[in-house]
mmCIF file of C-alpha atoms and ligand atoms in Angstrom:
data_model
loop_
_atom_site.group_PDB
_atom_site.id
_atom_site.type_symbol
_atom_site.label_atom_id
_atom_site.label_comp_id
_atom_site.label_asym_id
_atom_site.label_seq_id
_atom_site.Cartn_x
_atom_site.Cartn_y
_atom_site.Cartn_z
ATOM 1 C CA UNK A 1060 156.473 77.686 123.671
ATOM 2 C CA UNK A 1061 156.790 79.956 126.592
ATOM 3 C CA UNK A 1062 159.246 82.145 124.162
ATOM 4 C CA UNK A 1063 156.492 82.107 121.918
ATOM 5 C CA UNK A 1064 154.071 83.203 124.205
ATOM 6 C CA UNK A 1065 156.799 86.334 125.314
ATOM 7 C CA UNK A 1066 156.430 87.304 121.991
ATOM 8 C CA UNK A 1067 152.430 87.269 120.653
ATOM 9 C CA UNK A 1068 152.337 88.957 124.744
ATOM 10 C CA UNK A 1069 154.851 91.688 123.831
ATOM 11 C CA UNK A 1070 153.493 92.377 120.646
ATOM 12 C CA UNK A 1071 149.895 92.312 121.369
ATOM 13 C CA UNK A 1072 150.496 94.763 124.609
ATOM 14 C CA UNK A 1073 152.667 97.085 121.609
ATOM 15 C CA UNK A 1074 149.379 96.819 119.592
ATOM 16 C CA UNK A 1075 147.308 97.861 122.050
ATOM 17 C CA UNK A 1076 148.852 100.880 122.876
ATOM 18 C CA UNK A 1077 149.021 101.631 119.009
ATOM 19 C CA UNK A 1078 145.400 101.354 118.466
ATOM 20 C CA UNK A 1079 143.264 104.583 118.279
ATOM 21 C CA UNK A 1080 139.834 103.488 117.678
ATOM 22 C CA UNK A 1081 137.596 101.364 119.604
ATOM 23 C CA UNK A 1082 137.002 98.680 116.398
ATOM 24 C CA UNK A 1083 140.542 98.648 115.762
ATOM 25 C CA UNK A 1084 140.979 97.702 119.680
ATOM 26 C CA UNK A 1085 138.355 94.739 118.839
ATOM 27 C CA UNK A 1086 140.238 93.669 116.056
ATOM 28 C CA UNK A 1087 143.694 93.454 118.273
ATOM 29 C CA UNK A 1088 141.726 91.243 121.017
ATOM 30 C CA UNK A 1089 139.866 89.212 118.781
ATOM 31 C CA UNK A 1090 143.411 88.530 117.031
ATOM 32 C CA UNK A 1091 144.953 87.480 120.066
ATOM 33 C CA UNK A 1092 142.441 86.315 122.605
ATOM 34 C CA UNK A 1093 139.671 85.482 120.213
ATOM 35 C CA UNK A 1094 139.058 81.102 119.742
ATOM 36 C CA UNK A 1095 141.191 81.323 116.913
ATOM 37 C CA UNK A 1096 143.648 84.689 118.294
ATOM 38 C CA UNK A 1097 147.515 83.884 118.575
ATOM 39 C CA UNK A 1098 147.633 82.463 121.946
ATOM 40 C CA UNK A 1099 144.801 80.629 121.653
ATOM 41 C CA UNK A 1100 146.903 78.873 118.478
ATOM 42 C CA UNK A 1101 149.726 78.722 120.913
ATOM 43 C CA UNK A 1102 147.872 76.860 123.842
ATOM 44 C CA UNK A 1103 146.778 74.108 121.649
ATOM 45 C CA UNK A 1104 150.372 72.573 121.181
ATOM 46 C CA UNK A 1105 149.977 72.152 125.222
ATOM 47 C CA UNK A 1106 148.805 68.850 124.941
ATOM 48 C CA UNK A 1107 152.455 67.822 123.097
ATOM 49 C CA UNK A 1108 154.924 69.006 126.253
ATOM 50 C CA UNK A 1109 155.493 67.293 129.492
ATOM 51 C CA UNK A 1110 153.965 67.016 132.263
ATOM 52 C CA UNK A 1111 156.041 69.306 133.962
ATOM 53 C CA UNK A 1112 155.902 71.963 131.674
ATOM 54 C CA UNK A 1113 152.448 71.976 131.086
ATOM 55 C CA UNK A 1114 151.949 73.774 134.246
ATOM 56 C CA UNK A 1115 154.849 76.443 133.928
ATOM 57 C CA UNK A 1116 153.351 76.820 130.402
ATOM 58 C CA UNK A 1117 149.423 77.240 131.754
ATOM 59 C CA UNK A 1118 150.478 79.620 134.258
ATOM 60 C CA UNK A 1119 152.617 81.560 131.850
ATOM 61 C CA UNK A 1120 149.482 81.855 129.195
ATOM 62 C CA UNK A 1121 147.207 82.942 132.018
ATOM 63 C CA UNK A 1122 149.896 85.904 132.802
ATOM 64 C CA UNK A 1123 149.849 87.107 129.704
ATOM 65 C CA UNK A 1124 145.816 86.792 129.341
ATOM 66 C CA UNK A 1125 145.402 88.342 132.263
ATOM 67 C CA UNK A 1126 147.936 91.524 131.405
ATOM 68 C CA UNK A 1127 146.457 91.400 127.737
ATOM 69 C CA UNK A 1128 142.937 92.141 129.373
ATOM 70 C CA UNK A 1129 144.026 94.972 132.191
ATOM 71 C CA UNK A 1130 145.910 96.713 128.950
ATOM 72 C CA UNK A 1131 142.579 96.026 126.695
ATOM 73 C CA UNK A 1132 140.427 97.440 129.439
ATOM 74 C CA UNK A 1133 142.595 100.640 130.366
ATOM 75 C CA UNK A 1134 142.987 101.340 126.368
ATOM 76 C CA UNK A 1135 139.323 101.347 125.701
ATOM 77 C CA UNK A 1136 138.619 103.758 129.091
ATOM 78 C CA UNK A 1137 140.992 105.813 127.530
ATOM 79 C CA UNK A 1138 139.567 105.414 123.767
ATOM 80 C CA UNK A 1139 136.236 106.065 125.141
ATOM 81 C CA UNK A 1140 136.698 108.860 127.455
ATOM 82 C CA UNK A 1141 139.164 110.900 124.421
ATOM 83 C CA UNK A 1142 135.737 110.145 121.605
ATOM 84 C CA UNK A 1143 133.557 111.426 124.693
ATOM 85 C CA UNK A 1144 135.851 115.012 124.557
ATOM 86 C CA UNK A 1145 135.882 114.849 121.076
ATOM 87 C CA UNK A 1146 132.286 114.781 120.605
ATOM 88 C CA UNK A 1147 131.950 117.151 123.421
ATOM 89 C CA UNK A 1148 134.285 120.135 121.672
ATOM 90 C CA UNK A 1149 132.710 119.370 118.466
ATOM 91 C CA UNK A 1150 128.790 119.393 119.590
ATOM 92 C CA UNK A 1151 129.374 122.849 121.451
ATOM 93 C CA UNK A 1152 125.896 124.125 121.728
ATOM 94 C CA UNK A 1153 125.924 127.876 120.899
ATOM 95 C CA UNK A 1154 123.823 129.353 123.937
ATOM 96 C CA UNK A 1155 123.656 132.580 122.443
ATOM 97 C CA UNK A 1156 121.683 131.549 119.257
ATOM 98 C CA UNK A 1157 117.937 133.074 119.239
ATOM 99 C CA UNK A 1158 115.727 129.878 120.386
ATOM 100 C CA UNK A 1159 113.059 128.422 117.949
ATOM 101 C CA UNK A 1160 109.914 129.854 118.833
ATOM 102 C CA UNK A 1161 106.885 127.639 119.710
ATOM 103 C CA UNK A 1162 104.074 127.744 117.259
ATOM 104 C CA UNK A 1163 101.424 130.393 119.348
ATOM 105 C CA UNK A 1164 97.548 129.317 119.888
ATOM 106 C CA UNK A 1165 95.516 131.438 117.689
ATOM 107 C CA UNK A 1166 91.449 131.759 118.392
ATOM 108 C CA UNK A 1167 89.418 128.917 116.423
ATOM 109 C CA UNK A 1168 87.567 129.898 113.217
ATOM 110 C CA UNK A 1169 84.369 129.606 114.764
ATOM 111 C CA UNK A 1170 85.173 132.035 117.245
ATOM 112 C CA UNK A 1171 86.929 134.169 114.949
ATOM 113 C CA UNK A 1172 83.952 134.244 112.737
ATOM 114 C CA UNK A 1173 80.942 134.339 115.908
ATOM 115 C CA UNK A 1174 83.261 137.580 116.834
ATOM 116 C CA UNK A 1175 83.124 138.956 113.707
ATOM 117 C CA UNK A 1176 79.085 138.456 113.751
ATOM 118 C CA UNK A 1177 78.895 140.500 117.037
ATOM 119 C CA UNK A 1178 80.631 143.336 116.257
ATOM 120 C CA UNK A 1179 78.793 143.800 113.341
ATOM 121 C CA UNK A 1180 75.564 143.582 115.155
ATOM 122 C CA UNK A 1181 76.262 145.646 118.067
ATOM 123 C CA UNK A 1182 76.792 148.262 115.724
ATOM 124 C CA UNK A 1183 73.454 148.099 114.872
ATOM 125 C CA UNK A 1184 72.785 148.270 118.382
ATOM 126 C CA UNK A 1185 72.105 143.903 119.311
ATOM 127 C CA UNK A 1186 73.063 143.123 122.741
ATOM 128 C CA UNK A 1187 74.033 139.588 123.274
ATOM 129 C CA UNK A 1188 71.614 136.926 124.823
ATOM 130 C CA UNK A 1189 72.446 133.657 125.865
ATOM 131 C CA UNK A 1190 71.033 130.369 126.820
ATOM 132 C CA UNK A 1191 71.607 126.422 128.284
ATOM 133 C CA UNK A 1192 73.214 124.237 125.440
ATOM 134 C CA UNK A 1193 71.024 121.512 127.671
ATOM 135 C CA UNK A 1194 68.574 122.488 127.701
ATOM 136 C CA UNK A 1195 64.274 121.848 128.704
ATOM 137 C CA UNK A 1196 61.924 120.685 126.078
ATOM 138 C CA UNK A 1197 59.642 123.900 126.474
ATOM 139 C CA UNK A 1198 61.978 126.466 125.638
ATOM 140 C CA UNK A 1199 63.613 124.189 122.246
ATOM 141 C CA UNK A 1200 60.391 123.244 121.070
ATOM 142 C CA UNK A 1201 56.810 124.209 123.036
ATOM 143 C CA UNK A 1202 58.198 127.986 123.581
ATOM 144 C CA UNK A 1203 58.913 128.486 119.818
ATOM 145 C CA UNK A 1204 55.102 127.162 118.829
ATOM 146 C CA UNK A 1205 56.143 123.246 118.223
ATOM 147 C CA UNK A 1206 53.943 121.581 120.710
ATOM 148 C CA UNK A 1207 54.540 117.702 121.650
ATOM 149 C CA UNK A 1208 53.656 115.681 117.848
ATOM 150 C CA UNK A 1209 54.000 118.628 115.953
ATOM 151 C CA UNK A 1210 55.505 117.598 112.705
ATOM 152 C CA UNK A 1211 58.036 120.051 112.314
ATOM 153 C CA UNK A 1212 59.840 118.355 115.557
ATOM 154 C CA UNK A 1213 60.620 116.299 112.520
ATOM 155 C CA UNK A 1214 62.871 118.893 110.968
ATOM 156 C CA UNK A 1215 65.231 118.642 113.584
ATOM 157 C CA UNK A 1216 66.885 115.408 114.544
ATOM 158 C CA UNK A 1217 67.054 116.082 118.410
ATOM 159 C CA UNK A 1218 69.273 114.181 121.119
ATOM 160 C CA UNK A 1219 67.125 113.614 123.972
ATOM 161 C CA UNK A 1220 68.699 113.679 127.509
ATOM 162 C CA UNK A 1221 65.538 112.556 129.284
ATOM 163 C CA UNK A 1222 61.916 112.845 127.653
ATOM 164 C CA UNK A 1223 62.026 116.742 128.965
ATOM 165 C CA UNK A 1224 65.568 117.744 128.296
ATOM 166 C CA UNK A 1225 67.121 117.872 125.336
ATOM 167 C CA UNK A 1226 70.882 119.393 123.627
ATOM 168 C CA UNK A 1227 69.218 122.387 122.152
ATOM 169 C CA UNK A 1228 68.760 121.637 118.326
ATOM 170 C CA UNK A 1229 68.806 125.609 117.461
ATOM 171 C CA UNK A 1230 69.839 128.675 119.011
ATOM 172 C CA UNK A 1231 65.600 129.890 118.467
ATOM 173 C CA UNK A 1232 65.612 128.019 122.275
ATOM 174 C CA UNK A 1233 66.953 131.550 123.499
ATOM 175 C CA UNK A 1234 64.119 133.484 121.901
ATOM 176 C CA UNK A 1235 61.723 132.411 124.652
ATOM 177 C CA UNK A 1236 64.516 133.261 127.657
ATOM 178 C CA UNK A 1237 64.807 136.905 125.870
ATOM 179 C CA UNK A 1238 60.959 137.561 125.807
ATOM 180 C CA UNK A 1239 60.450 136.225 129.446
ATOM 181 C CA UNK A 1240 63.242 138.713 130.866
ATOM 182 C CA UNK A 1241 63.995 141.319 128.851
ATOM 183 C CA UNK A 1242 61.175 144.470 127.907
ATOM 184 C CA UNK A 1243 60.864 145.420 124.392
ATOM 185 C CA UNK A 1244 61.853 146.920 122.411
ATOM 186 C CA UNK A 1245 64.739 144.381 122.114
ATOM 187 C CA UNK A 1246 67.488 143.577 119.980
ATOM 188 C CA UNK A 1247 69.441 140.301 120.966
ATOM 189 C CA UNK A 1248 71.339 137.918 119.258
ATOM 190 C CA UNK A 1249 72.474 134.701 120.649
ATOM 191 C CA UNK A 1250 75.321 133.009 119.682
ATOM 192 C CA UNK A 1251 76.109 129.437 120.715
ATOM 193 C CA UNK A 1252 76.545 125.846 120.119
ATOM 194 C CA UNK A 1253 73.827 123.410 118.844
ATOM 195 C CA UNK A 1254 73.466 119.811 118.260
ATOM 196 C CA UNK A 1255 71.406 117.503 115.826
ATOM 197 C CA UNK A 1256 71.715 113.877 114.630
ATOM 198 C CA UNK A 1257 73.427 115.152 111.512
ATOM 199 C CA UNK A 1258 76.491 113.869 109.390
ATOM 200 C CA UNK A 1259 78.186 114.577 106.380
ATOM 201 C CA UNK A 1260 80.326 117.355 104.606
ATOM 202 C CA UNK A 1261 77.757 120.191 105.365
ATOM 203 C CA UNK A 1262 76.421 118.950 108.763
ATOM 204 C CA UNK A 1263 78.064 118.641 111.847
ATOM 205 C CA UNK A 1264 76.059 116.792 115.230
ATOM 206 C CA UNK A 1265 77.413 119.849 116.839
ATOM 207 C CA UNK A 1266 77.353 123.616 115.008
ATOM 208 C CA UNK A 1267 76.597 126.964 115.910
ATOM 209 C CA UNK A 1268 74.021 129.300 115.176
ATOM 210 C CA UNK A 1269 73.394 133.073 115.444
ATOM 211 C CA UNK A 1270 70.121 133.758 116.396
ATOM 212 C CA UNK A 1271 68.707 137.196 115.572
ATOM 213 C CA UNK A 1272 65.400 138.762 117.206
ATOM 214 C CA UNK A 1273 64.087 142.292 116.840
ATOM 215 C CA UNK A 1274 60.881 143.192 118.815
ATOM 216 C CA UNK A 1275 59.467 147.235 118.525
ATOM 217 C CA UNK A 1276 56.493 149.057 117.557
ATOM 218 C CA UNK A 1277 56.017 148.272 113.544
ATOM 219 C CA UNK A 1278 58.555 145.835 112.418
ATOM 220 C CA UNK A 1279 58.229 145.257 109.312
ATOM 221 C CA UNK A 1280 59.658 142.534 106.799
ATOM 222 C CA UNK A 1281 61.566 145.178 104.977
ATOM 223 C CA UNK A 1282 63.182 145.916 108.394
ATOM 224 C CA UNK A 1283 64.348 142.502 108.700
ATOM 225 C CA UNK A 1284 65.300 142.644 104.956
ATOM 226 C CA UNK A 1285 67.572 145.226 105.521
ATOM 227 C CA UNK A 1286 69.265 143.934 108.407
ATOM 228 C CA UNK A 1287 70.126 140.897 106.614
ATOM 229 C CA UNK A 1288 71.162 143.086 103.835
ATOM 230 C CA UNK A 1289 73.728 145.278 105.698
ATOM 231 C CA UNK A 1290 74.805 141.953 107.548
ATOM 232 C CA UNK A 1291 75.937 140.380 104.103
ATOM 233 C CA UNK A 1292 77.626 143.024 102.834
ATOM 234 C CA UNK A 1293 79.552 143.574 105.903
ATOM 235 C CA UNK A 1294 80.223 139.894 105.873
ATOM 236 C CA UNK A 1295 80.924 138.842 101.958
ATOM 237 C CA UNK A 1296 81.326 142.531 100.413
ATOM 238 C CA UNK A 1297 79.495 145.527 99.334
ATOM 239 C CA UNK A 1298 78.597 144.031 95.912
ATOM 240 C CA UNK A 1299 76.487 141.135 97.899
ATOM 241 C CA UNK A 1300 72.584 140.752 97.368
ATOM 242 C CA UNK A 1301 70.581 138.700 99.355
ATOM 243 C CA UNK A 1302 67.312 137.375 98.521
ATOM 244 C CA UNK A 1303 64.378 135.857 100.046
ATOM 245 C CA UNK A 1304 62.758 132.628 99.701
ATOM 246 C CA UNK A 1305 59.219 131.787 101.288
ATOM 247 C CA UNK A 1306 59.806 128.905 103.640
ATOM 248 C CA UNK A 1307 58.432 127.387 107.038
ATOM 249 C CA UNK A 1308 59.261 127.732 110.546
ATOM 250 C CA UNK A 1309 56.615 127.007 113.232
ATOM 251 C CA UNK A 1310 57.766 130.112 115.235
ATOM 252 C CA UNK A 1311 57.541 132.810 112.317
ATOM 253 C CA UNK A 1312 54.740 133.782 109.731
ATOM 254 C CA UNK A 1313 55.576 134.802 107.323
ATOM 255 C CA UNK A 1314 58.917 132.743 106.988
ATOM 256 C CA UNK A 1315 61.930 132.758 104.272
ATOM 257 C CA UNK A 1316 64.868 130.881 104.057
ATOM 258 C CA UNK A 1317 68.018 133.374 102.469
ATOM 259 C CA UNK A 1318 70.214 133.203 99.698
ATOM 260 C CA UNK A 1319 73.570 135.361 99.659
ATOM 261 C CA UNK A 1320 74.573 135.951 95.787
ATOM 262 C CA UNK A 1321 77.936 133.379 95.188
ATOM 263 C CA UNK A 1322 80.955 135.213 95.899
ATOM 264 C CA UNK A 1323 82.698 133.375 93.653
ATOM 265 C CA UNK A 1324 80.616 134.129 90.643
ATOM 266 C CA UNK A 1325 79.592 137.147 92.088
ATOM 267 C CA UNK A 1326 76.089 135.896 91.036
ATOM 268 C CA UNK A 1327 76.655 135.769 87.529
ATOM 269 C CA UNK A 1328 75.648 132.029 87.433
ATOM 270 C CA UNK A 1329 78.323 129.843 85.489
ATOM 271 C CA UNK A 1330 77.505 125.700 85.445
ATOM 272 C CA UNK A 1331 80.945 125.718 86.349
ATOM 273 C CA UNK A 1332 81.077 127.849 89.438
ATOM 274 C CA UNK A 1333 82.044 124.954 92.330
ATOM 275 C CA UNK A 1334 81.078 127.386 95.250
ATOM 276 C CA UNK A 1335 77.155 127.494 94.311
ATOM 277 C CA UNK A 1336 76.843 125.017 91.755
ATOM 278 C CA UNK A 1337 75.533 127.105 88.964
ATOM 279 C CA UNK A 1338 72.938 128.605 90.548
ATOM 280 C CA UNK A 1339 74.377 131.538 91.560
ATOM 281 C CA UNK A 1340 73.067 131.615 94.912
ATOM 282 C CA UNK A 1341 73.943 130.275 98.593
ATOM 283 C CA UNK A 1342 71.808 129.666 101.213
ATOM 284 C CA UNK A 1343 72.646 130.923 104.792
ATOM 285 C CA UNK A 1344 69.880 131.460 107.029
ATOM 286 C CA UNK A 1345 66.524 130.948 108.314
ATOM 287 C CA UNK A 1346 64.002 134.079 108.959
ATOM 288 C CA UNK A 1347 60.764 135.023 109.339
ATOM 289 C CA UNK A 1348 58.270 137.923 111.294
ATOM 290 C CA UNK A 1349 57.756 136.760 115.313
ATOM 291 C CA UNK A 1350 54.495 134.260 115.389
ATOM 292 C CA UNK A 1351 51.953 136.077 117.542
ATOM 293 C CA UNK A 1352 51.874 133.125 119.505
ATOM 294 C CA UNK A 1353 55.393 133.487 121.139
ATOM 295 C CA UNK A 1354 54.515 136.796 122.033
ATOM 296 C CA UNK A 1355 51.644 135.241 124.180
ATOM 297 C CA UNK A 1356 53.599 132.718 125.236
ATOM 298 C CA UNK A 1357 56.013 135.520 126.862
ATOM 299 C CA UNK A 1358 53.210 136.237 129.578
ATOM 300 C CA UNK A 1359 51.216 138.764 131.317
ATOM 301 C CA UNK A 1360 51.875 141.903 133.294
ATOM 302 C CA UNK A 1361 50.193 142.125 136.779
ATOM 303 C CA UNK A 1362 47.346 143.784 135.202
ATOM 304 C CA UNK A 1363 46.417 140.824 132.725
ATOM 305 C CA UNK A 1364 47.627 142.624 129.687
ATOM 306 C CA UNK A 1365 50.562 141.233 127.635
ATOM 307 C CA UNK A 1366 53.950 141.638 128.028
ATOM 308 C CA UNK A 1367 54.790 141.754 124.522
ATOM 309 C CA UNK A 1368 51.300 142.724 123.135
ATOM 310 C CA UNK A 1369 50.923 141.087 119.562
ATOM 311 C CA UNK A 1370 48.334 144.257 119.082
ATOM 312 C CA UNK A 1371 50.873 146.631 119.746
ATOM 313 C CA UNK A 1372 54.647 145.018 118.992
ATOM 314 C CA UNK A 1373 55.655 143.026 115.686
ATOM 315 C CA UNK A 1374 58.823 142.147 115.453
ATOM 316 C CA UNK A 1375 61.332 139.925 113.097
ATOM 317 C CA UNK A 1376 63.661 136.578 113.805
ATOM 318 C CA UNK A 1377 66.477 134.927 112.180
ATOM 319 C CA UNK A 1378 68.711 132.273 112.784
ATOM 320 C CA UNK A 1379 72.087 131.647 110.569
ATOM 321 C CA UNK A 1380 74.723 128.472 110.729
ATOM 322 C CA UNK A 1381 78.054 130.169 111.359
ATOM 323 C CA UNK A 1382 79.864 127.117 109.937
ATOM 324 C CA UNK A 1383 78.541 127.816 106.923
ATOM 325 C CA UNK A 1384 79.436 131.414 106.977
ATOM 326 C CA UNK A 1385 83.257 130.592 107.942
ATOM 327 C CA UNK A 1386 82.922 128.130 104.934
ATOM 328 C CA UNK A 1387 81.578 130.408 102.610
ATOM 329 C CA UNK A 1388 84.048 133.179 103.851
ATOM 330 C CA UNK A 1389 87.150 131.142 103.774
ATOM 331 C CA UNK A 1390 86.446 128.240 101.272
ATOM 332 C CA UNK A 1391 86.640 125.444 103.480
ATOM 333 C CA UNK A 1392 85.099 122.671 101.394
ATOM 334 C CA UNK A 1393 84.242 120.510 104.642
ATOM 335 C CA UNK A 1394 82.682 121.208 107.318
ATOM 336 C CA UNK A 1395 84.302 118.563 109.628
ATOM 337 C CA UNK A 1396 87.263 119.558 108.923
ATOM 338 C CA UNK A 1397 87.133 122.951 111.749
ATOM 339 C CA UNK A 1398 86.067 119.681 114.146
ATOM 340 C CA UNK A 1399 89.323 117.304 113.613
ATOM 341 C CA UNK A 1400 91.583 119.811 115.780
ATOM 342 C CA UNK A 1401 94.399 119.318 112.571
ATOM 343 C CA UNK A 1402 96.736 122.229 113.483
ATOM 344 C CA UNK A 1403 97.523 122.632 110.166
ATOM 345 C CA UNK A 1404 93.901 123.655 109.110
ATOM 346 C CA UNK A 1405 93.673 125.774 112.059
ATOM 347 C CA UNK A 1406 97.459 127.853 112.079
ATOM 348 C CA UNK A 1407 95.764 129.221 108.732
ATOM 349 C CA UNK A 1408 93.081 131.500 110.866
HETATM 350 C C1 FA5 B 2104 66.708 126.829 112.184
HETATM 351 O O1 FA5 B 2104 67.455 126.252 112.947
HETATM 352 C C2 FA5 B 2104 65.806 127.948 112.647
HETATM 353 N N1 FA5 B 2104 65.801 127.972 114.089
HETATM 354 C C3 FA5 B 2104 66.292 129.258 112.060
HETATM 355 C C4 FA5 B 2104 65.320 130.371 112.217
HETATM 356 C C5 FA5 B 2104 65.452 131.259 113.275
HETATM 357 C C6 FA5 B 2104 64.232 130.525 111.324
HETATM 358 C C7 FA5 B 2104 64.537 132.286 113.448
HETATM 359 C C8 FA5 B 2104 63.339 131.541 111.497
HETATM 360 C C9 FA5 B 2104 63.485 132.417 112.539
HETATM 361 P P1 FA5 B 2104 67.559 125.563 110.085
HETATM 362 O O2 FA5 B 2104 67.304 124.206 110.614
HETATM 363 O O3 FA5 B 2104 67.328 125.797 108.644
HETATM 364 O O4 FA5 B 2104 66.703 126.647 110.848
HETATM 365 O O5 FA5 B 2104 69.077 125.960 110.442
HETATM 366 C C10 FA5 B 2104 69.564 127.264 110.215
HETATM 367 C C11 FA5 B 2104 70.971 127.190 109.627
HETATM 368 O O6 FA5 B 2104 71.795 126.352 110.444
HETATM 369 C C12 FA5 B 2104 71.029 126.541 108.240
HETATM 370 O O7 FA5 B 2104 70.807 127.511 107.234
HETATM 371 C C13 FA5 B 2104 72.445 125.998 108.192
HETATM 372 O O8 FA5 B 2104 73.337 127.029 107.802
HETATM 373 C C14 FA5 B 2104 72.728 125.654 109.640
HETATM 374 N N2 FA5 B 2104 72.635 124.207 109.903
HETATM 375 C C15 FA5 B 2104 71.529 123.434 110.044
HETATM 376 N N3 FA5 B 2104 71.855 122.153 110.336
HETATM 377 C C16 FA5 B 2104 73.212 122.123 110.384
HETATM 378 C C17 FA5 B 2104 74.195 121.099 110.675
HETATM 379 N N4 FA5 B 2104 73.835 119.860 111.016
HETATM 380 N N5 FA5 B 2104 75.511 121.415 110.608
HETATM 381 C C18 FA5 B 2104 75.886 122.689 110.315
HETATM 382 N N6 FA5 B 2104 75.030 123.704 110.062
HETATM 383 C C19 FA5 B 2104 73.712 123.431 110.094
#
């Protein structure tokens, strides 16, 4: 038996050193120590010899389990630590290669596009005015003629921060903070966020708006005609037409609502035509000439007289959603979707 053990000993420590993978090292130690290895097979025939070779036997075994495991344990430091070089040599990392460069922050489309507006306004000589997104009750609605229960509060689904203060529901909150501080004649427009209870493809609970006011000695609604006129063709192309639509707006009289011609069809109305559904026409903006009233509502001089004089200054308003003007100008079917923060959507501004 002990002969026997000499032998599987010898041949597994031979093994051992032959091996040059760690699995094939398993293999050799499950073969030989494992419950059913070689000298595991061996050590079961103890229970057959004499008493007093079972000990000589048992302490022969545990010599050769014990130099099995030391040779098992040095191979598979040495196994380990020649795969660990191996993968090192191969993995070389190439410091010299150019790096990958991180995708840069570009300006949102809204800003991209309330940009855009500017510059085209300040070359027709608009400064920019600006105003509290929270912002008092006066100013959003009794400043712009829409006294407490008038029913065109209606028109506006308005978040309320206390009965008095409210998220401005349209930029028209800064024509009142223009009149108050600024002397005519003016030209301001005020860009900035607004919010209203609103939901769905075309509306957002948070938007912006341009608002447009033009105060001088005989203002006329052709004036503000062609304003709007240069403003679309600057914006959509030179072959754009706008028209006007009578419409209501407490603050203006008379008021319009305006229609760009469709881009797409380039206002030659197909049923087919997904951008204006046929009709050949888009809507992007509210207008109208001052309402006397705001112009009293802007205050007196020392002397008693009027600021802004409704006998002596007329002057012209408008307000457009610039969401729908980056949708229009870059066919972005959804309005939410400039709101989800998708980098995708936005890398292509
Ligand atoms: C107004 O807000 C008026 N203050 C505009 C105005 C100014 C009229 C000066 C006369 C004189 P209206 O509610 O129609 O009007 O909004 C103007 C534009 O804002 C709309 O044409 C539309 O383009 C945009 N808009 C309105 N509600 C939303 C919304 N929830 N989401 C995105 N855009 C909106």
């Amino acid at each position: 038996m002990i002969e026997k053990l000499e032998a599987i000993g010898t041949q597994a420590l031979k093994d051992i050193q032959a091996t040059s993978q760690l699995d094939a090292l398993e293999n050799v130690r499950i073969s030989v120590l494992g419950k059913k290895g070689a000298l595991s097979e061996v050590l079961k025939g103890l229970g057959s010899t004499s008493a007093e070779e079972r000990p000589k036997i048992g302490a022969v075994a545990n010599e050769w389990k014990r130099k099995i495991e030391d040779a098992l344990t040095d191979r598979k430091t040495q196994l380990e630590s020649s795969a660990l070089q191996a993968r090192l040599s191969s993995e070389k990392i190439d410091i010299t290669l150019p790096s990958r460069m991180p995708h840069r922050g570009s300006l949102h489309v809204i800003t991209q596009t309330i940009r855009r507006m500017n510059q085209i306004f300040s070359r027709l000589g608009f400064d920019v005015a600006t105003g509290p997104e929270v912002e008092t009750d006066f100013f959003n609605f009794e400043a712009v003629n829409m006294p407490k229960d008038h029913p065109a509060r209606d028109m506006q689904d308005t978040f309320f921060i206390s009965p008095s203060v409210v998220l401005r529901t349209h930029t028209s909150a800064v024509q009142m903070r223009a009149l108050q501080t600024k002397e005519w004649p003016l030209r301001v427009i005020c860009p900035g966020a607004v919010y209203r209870s609103d939901h769905d493809a075309t509306h957002s609970p948070m938007f912006h708006q341009v608002e447009g006011l033009w105060v001088d000695r005989n203002v006329k609604m052709s004036d503000l005609k062609g304003v709007l006129e240069f403003i679309a063709k600057e914006l959509f192309g030179s072959q754009t037409k706008i028209r006007l639509r009578p419409s209501y707006f407490p603050f203006v009289e008379p008021g319009a609502e305006v229609d760009v011609s469709c881009f797409n069809c380039k206002g030659k109305p197909q049923s087919s035509c997904r951008v204006c559904k046929g009709s050949g026409w888009l809507e992007i903006l509210g207008a109208g000439m001052v309402h006397p009233r705001l112009f009293e509502l802007a205050g007196k001089k020392s002397d008693g007289s009027y600021r802004y004089d409704p006998n002596e200054v007329s002057g012209f308003a408008f307000g457009m959603g610039v969401e729908r003007i980056a949708m229009l100008l870059h066919e972005i079917p959804d309005l939410r979707k400039m709101f989800e923060g998708d980098s995708r959507l936005l890398q292509q501004f």
